[in-house]
PDB file of C-alpha atoms in Angstrom:
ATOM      1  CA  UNK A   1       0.000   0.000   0.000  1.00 56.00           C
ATOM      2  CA  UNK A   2       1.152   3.022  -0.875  1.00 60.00           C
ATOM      3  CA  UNK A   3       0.060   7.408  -0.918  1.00 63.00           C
ATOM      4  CA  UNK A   4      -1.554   8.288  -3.447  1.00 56.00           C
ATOM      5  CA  UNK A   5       0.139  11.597  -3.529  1.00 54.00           C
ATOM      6  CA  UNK A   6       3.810  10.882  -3.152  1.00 57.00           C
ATOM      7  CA  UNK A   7       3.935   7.225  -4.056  1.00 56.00           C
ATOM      8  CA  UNK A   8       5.279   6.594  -0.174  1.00 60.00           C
ATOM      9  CA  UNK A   9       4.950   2.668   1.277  1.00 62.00           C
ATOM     10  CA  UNK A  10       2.500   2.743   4.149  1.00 64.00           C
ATOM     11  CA  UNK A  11       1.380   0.260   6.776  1.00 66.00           C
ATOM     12  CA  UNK A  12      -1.712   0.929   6.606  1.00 63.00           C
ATOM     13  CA  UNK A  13      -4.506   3.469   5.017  1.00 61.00           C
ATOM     14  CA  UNK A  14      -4.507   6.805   6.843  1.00 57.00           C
ATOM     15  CA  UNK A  15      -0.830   6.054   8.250  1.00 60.00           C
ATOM     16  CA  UNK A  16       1.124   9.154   9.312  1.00 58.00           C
ATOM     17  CA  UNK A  17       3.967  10.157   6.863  1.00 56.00           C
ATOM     18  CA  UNK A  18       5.875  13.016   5.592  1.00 54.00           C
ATOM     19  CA  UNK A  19       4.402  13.242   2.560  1.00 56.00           C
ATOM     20  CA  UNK A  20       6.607  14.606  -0.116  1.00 50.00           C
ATOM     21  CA  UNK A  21       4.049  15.296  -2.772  1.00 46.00           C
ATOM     22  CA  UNK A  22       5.863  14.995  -6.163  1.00 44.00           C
ATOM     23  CA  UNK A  23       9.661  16.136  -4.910  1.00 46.00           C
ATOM     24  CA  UNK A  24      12.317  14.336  -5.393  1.00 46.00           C
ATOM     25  CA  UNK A  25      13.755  12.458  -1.921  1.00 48.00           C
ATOM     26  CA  UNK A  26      17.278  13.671  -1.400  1.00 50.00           C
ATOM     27  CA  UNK A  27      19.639  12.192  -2.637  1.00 50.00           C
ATOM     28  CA  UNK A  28      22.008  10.014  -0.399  1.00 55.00           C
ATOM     29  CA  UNK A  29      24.545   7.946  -0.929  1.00 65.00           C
ATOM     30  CA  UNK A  30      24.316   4.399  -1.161  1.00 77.00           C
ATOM     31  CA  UNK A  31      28.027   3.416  -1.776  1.00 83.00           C
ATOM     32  CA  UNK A  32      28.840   3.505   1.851  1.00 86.00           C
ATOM     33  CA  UNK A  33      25.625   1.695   2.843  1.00 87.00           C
ATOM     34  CA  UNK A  34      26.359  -0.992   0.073  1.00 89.00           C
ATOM     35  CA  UNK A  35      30.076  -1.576   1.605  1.00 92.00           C
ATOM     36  CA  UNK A  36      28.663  -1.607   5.129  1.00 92.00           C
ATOM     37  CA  UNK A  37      26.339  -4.655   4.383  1.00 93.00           C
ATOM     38  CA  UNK A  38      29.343  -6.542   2.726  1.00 94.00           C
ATOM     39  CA  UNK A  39      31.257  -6.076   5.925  1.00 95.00           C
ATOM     40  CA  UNK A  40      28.649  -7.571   8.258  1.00 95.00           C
ATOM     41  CA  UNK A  41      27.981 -10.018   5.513  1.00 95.00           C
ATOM     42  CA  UNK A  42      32.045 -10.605   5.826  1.00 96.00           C
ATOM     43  CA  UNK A  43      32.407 -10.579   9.509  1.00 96.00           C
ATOM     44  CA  UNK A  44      29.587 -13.061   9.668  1.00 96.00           C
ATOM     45  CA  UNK A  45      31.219 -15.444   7.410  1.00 96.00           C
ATOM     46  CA  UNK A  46      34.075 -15.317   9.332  1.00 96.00           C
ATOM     47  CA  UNK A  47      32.444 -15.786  12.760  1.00 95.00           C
ATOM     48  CA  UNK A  48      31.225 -19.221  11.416  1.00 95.00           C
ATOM     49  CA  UNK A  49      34.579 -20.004  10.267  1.00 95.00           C
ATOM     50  CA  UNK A  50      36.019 -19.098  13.120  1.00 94.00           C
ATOM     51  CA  UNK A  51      33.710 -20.437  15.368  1.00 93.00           C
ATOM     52  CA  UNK A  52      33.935 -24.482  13.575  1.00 93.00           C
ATOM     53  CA  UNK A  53      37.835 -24.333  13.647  1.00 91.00           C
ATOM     54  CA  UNK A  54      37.961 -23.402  17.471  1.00 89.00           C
ATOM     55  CA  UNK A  55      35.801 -26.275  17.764  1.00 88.00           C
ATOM     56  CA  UNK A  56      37.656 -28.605  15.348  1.00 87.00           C
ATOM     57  CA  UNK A  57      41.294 -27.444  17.052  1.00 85.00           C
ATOM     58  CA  UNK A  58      39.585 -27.491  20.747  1.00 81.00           C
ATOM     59  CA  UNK A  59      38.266 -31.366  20.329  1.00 76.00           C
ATOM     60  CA  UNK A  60      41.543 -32.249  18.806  1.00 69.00           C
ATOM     61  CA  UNK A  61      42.680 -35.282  21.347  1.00 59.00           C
ATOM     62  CA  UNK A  62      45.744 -34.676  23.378  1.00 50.00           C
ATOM     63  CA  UNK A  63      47.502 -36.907  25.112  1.00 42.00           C
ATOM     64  CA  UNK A  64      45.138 -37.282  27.849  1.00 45.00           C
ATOM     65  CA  UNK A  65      42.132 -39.508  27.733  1.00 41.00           C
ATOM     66  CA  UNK A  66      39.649 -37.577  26.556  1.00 45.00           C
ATOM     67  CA  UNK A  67      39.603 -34.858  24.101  1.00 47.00           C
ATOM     68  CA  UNK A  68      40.468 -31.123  25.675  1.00 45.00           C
ATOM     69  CA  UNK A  69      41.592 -28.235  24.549  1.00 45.00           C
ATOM     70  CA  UNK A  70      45.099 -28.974  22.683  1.00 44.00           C
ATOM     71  CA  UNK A  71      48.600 -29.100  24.699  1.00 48.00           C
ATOM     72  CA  UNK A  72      50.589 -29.738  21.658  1.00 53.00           C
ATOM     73  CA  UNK A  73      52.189 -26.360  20.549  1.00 63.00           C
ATOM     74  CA  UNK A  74      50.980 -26.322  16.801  1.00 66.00           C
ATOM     75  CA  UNK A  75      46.815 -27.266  17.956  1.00 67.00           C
ATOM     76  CA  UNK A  76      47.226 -24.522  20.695  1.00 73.00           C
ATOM     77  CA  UNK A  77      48.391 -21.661  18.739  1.00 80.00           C
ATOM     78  CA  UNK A  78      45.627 -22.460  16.232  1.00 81.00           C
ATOM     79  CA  UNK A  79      42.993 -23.036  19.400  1.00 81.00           C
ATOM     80  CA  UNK A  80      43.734 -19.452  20.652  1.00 85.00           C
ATOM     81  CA  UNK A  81      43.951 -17.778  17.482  1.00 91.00           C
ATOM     82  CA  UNK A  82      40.722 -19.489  16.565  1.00 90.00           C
ATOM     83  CA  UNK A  83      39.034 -18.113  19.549  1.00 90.00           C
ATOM     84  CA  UNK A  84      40.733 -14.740  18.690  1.00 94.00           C
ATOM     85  CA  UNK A  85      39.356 -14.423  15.315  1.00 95.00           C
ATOM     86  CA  UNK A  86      35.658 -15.484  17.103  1.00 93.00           C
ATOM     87  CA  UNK A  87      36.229 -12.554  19.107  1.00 94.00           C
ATOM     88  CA  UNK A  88      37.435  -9.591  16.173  1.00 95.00           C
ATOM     89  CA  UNK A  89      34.518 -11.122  14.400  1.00 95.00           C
ATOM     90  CA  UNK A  90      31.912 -10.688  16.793  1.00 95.00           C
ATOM     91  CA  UNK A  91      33.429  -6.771  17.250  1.00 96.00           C
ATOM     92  CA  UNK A  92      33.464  -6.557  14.047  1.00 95.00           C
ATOM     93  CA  UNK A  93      29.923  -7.518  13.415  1.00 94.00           C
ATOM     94  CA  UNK A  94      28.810  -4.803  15.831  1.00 94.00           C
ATOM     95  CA  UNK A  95      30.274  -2.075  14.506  1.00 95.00           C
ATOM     96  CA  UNK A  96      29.588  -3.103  10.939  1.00 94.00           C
ATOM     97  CA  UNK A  97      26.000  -3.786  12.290  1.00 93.00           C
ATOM     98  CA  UNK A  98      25.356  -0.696  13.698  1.00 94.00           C
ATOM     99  CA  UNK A  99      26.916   1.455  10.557  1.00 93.00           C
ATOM    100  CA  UNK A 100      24.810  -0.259   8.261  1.00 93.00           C
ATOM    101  CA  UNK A 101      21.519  -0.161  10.597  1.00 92.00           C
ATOM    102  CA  UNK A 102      21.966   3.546  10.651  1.00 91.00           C
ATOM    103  CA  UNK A 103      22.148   3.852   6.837  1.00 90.00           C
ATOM    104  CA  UNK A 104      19.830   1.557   6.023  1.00 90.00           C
ATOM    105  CA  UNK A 105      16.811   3.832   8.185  1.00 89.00           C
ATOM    106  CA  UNK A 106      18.710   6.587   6.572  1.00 87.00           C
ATOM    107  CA  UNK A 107      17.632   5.073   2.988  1.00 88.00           C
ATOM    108  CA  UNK A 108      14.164   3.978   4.060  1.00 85.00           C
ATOM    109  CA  UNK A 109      13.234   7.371   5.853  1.00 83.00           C
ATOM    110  CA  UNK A 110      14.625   9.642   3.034  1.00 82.00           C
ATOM    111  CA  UNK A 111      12.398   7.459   0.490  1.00 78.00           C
ATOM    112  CA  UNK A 112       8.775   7.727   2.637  1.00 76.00           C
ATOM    113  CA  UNK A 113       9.182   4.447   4.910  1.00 79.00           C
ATOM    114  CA  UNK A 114       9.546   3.397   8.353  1.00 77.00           C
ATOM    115  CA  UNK A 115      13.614   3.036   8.605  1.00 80.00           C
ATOM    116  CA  UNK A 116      12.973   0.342  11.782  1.00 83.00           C
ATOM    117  CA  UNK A 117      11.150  -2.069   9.613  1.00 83.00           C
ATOM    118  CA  UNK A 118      14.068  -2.550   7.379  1.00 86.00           C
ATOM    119  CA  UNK A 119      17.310  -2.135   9.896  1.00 86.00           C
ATOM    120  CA  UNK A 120      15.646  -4.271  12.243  1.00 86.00           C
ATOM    121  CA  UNK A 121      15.198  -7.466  10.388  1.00 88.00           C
ATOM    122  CA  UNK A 122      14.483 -10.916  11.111  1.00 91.00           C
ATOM    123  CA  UNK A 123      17.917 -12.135  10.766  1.00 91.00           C
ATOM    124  CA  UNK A 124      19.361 -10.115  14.099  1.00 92.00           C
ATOM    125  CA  UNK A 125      16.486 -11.799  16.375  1.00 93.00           C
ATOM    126  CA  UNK A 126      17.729 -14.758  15.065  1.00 95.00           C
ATOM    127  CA  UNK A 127      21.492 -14.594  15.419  1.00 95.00           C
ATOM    128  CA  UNK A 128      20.919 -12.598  19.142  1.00 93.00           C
ATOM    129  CA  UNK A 129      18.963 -15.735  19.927  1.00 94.00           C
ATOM    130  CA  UNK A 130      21.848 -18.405  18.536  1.00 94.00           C
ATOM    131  CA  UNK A 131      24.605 -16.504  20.263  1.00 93.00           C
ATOM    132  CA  UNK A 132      22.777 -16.215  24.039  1.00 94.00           C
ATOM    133  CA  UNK A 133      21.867 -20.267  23.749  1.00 94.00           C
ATOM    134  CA  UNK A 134      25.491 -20.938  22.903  1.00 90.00           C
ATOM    135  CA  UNK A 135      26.590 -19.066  25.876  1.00 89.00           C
ATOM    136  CA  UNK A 136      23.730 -20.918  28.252  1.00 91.00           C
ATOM    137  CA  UNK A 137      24.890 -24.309  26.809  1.00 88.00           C
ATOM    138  CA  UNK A 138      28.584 -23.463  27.723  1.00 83.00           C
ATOM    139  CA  UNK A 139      27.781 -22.154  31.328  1.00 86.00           C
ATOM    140  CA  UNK A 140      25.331 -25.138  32.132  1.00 85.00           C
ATOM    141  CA  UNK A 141      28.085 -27.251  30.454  1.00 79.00           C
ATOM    142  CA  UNK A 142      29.857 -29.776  33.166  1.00 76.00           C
ATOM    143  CA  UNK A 143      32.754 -29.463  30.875  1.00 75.00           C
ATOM    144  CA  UNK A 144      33.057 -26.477  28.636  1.00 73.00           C
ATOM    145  CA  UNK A 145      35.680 -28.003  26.910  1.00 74.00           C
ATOM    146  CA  UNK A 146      33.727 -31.427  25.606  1.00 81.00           C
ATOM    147  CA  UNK A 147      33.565 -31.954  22.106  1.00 81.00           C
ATOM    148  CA  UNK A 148      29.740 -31.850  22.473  1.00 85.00           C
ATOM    149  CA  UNK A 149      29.599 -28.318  23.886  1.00 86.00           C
ATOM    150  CA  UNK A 150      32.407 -27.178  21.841  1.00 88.00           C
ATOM    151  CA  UNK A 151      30.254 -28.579  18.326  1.00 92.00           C
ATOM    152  CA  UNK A 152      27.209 -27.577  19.635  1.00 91.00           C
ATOM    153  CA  UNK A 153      28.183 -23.632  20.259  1.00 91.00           C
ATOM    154  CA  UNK A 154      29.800 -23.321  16.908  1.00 92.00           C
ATOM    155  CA  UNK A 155      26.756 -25.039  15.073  1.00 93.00           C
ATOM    156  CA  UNK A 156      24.728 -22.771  16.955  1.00 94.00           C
ATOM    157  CA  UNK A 157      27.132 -19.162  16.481  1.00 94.00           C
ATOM    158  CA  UNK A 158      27.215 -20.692  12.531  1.00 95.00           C
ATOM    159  CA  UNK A 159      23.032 -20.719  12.078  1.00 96.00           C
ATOM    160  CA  UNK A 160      22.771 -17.401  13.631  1.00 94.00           C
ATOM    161  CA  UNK A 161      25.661 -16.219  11.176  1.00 95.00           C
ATOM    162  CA  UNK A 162      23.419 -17.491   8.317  1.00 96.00           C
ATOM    163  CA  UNK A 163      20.496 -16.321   9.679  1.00 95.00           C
ATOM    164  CA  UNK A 164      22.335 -12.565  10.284  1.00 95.00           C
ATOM    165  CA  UNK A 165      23.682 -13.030   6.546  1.00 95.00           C
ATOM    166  CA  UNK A 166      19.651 -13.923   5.078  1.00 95.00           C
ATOM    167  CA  UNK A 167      18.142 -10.641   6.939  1.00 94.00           C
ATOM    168  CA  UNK A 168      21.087  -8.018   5.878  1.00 94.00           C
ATOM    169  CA  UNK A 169      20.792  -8.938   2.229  1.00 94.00           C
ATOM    170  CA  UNK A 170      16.434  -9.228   2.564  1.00 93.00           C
ATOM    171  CA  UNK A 171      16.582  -5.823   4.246  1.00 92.00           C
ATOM    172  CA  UNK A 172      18.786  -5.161   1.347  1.00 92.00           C
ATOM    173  CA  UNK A 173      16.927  -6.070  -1.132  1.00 92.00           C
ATOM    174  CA  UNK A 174      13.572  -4.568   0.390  1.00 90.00           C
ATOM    175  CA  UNK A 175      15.556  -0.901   0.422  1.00 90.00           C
ATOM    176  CA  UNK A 176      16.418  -0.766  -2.636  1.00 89.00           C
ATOM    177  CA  UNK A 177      12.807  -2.171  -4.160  1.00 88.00           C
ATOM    178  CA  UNK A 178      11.598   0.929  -2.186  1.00 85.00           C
ATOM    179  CA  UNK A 179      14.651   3.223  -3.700  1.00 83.00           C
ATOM    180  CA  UNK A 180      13.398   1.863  -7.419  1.00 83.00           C
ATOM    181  CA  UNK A 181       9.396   2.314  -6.646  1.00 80.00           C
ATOM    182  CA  UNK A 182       9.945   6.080  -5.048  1.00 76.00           C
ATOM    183  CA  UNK A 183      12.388   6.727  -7.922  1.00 73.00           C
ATOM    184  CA  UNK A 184       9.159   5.434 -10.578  1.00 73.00           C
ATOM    185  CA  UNK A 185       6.398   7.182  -8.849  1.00 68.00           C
ATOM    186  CA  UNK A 186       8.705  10.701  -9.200  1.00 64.00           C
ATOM    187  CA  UNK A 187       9.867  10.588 -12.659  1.00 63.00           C
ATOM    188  CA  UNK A 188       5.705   9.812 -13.502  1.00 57.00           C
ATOM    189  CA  UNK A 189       6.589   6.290 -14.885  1.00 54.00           C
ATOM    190  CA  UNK A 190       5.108   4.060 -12.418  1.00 51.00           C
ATOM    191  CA  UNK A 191       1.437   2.716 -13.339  1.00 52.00           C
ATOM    192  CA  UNK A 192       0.024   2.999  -9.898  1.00 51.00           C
ATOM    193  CA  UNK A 193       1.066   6.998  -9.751  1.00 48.00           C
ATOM    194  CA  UNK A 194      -0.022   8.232 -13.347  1.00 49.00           C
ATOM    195  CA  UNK A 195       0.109  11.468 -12.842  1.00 48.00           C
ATOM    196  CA  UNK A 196       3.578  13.390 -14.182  1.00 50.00           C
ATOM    197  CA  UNK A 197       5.246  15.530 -11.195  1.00 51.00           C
ATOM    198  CA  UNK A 198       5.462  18.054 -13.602  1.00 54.00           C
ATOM    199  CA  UNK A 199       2.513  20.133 -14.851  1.00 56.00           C
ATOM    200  CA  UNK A 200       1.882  20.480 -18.462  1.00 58.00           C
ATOM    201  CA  UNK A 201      -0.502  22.908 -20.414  1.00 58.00           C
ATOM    202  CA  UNK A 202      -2.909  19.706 -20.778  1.00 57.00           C
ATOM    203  CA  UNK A 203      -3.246  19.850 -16.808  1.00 56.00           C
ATOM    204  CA  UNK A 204      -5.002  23.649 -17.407  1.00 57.00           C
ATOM    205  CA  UNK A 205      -7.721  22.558 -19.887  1.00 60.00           C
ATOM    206  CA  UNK A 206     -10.644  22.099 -18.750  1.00 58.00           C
ATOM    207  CA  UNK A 207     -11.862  19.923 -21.364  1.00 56.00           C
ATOM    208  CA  UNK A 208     -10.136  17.040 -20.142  1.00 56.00           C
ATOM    209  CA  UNK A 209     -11.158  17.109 -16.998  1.00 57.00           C
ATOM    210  CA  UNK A 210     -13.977  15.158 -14.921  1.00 58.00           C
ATOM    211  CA  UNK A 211     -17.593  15.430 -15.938  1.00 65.00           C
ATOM    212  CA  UNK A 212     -18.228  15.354 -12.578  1.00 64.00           C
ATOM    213  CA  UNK A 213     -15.725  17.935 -11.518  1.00 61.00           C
ATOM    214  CA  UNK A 214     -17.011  20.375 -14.079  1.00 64.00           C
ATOM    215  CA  UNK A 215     -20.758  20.433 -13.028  1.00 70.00           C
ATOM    216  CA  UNK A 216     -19.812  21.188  -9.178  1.00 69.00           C
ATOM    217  CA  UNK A 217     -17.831  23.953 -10.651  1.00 68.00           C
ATOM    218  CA  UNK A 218     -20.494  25.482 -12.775  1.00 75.00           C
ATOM    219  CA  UNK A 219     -23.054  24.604  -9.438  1.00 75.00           C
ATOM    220  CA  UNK A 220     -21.163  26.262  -7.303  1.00 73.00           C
ATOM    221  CA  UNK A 221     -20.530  29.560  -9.118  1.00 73.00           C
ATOM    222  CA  UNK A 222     -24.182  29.438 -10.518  1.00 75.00           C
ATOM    223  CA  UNK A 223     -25.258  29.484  -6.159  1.00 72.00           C
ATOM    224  CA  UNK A 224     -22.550  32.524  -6.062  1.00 65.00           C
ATOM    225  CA  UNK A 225     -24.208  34.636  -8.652  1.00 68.00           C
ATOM    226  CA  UNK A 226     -27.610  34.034  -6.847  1.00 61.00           C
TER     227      UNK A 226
END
């Protein structure tokens, strides 16, 4: 549903907007918005990568007789730095998150929408969700270190990353739907706004104009001259 005066996407009829009539939205750029999703897109990725390695190196059997976080000196290294990548990535993913959450109700407010409906998407409810169960499991965990626990987080922190990764590029996609319809309804080519933003003599003659129109004008100056 849209206005039918500035072509803006509305929740429902009679919904509160700016309305911006036929005038262009400004114009903002997108380049920095489109390299802020890649970045969350790319610290997600790397998240789940990091998150199944530290699990691979941190079930790798050691000496001992059952598996726990490595003692050899080549498994440990790779452990830590595992766990250190987790860590970047999830800071990472923040900060990326937040830039591109900003921008994106930038976008969707500057084009007549409601910029919370896009930023905040399915896909963070989703990850937040993954990433506080994986941090339950490990706390109720007898042994944090247990291949179980260890697989069981990263499978966990990796659907959350997917999930994260599905509602940046829907919101995405959404934005710039809404950038494409807004950009229609102003230059007068979109079907469901047929009207041109710009008047033209034909918009001053009368005899193109509703029937209807026409006889309460002539009604109402015919009651003025009586």
């Amino acid at each position: 549903m849209h206005c039918t005066k500035c072509g803006a996407e509305l929740a429902h009829p009679g919904q509160g907007h700016a309305c911006r009539s036929s005038t262009p939205p400004p114009a903002l750029r997108t380049a920095g918005w489109n390299v802020a999703t890649w970045f969350v897109v790319g610290f997600a990725i790397l998240l789940a990568l990091a998150a199944m390695a530290a699990a691979v190196l941190g079930s790798t059997p050691s000496g001992r007789a059952r598996p726990l976080p490595p003692s050899g000196a080549g498994a440990a290294i790779g452990f830590v730095l595992a766990n250190l990548i987790l860590i970047a990535a999830f800071i990472g993913l923040a900060v990326s998150g937040l830039i591109w959450g900003r921008g994106t109700r930038q976008l969707a407010e500057a084009h007549g929408s409601s910029g919370r409906s896009y930023s905040r998407h399915w896909g963070i409810r989703v990850f937040s969700s993954c990433v506080v169960f994986s941090t339950v499991m490990a706390w109720l965990a007898s042994d944090r270190t247990a291949p179980a626990v260890l697989f069981g987080q990263a499978g966990l922190r990796t659907l959350g990353a997917a999930a994260l990764i599905g509602g940046v590029l829907h919101s995405r996609a959404r934005v710039l739907r809404l950038i494409a319809h807004v950009d229609r309804v102003v230059a007068g080519h979109d079907p469901a706004w047929p009207l041109s933003p710009t008047p033209t003599s034909d918009d001053w003659n009368a005899g193109q104009w509703d029937p209807d129109v026409l006889r309460d004008i002539e009604a109402r100056r015919n009651r003025h001259r009586t």
